[in-house]
Coordinates of C-alpha atoms in Angstrom, one line a residue:
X1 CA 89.5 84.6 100.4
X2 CA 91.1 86.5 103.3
X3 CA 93.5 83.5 103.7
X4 CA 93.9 83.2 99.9
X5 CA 95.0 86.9 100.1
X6 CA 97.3 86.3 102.9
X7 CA 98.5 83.0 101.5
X8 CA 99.4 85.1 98.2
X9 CA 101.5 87.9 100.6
X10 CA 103.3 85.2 102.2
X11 CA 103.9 82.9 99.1
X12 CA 105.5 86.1 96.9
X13 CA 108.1 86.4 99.1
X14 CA 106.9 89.9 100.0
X15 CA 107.2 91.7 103.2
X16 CA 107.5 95.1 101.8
X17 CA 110.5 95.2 104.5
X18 CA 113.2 95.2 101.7
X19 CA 114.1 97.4 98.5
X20 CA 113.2 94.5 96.4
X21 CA 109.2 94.8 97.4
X22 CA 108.7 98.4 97.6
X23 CA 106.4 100.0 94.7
X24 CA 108.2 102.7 93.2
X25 CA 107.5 106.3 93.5
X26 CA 105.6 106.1 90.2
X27 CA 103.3 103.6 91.8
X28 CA 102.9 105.3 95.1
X29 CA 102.1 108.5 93.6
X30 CA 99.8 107.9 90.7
X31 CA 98.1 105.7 93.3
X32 CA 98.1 108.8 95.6
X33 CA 95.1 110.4 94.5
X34 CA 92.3 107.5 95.8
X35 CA 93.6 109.0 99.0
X36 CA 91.8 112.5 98.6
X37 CA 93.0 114.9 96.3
X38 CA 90.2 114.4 94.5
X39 CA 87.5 111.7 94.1
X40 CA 87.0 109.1 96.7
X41 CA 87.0 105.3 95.2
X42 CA 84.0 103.9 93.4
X43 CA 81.9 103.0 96.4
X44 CA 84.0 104.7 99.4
X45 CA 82.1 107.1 101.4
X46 CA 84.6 110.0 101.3
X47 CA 88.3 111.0 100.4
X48 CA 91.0 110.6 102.9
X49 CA 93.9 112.9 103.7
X50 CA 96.9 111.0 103.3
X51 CA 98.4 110.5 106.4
X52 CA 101.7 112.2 107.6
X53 CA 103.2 109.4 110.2
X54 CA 102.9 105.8 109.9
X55 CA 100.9 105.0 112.7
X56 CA 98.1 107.5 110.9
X57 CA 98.3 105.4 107.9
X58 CA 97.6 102.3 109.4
X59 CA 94.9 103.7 111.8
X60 CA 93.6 105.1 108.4
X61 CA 93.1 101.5 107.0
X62 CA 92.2 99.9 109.7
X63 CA 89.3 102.2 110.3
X64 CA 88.4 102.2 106.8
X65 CA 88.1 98.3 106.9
X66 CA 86.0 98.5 110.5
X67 CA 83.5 100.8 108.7
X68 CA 83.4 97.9 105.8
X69 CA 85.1 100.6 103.6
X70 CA 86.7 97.9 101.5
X71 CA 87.2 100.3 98.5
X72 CA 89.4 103.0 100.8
X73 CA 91.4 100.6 102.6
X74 CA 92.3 99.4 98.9
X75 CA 93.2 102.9 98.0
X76 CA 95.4 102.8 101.4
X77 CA 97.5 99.8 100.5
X78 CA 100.4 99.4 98.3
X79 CA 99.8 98.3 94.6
X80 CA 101.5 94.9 95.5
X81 CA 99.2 94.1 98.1
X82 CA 96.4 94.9 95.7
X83 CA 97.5 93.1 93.3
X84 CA 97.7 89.9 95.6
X85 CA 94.1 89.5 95.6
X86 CA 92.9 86.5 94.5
X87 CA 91.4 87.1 90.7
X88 CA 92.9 90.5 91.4
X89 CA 89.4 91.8 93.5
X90 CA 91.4 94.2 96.5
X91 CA 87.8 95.3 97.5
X92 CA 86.8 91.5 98.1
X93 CA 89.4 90.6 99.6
X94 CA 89.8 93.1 101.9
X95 CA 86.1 92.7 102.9
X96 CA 86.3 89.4 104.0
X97 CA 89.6 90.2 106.1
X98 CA 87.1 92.8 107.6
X99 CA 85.0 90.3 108.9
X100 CA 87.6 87.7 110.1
X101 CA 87.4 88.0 113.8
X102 CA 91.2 86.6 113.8
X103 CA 91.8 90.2 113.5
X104 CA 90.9 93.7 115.0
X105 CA 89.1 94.9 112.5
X106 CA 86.0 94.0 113.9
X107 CA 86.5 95.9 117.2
X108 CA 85.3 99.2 116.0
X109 CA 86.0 100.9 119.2
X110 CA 89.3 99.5 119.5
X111 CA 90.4 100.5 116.0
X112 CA 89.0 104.0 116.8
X113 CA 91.4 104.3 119.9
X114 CA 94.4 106.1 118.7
X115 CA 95.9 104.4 121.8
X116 CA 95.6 101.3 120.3
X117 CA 98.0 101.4 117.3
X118 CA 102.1 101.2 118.5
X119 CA 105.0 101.5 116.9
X120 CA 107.4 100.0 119.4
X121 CA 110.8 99.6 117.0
X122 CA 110.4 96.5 115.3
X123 CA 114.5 95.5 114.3
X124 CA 113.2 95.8 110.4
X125 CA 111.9 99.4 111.0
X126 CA 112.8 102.4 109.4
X127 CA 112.6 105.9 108.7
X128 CA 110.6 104.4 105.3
X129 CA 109.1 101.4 106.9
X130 CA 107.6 100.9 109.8
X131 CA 105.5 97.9 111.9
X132 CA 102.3 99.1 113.9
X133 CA 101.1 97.0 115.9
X134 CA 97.6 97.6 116.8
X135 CA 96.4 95.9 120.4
X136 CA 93.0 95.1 121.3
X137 CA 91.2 93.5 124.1
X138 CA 90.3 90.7 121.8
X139 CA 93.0 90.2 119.4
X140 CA 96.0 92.3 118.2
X141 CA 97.0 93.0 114.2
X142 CA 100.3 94.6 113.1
X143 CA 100.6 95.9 109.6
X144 CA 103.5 97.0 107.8
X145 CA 103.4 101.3 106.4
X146 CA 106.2 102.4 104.1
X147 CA 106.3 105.4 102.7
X148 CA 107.4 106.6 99.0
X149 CA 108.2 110.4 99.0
X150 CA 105.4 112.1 101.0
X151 CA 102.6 108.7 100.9
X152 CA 102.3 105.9 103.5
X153 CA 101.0 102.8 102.1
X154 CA 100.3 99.3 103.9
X155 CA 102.6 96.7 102.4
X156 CA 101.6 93.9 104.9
X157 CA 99.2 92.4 107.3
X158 CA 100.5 89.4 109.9
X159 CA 98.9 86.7 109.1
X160 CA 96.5 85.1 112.1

């Protein structure tokens, strides 16, 4: 299913890297409160301050998927990347990325390390959208942040 979701990203077109893919503000900020202003997602063990840089917000989701905190890290990600999902099931989908060990996300410790996750300047960066890359000893992820007023979402994952 991970590979369905991932096939989905790649076959939409959608990088979240241009205007064209970006939810609008709307989106972003009626999604904003399955971060923690008030009740945590059905399932998710606790609400989560949105994050203030980019890097944050992808260290956010990442940990949120090593703890198997499918739910959060759907509340973390942009509505188009939820709504990529195969049968429209985020919370499956991102639980089965969880467990692919073609990604990071099952180096707990890694993830942990704030001196894992980089943001080295990607040429499609900017001061909205931004690539972290996120280096362990076994593997290395990057996702994609952008951010709608004051919220950093994920938009993408690189696919393995």
């Amino acid at each position: 299913m991970a590979a369905l979701l991932l096939a989905g990203i790649g076959a939409s077109g959608c990088t979240g890297d241009t205007d064209d893919h970006r939810p609008s503000d709307a989106a972003s900020e009626a999604s904003a409160p399955a971060l923690g202003g008030s009740t945590p997602a059905a399932g998710s063990s606790s609400a989560v301050k949105p994050a203030s840089t980019a890097t944050a917000a992808a260290q956010q989701f990442a940990q949120a998927l090593a703890r198997g905190d499918a739910e959060l890290a759907c509340g973390l990600a942009d509505a188009r990347l939820r709504a990529v999902a195969p049968g429209n099931s985020c919370a499956a989908a991102f639980a089965e990325l969880a467990a692919d060990d073609r990604y990071v996300f099952t180096q707990a410790a890694c993830v942990d390390a704030s001196a894992s996750y980089k943001a080295d300047g990607d040429p499609q960066d900017t001061a909205d959208s931004v690539r972290v890359d996120i280096d362990c000893a076994q593997g290395y992820t990057w996702l994609r942040v952008h951010r709608v007023g004051s919220v950093w979402r994920v938009t993408d994952i690189n696919s393995p």
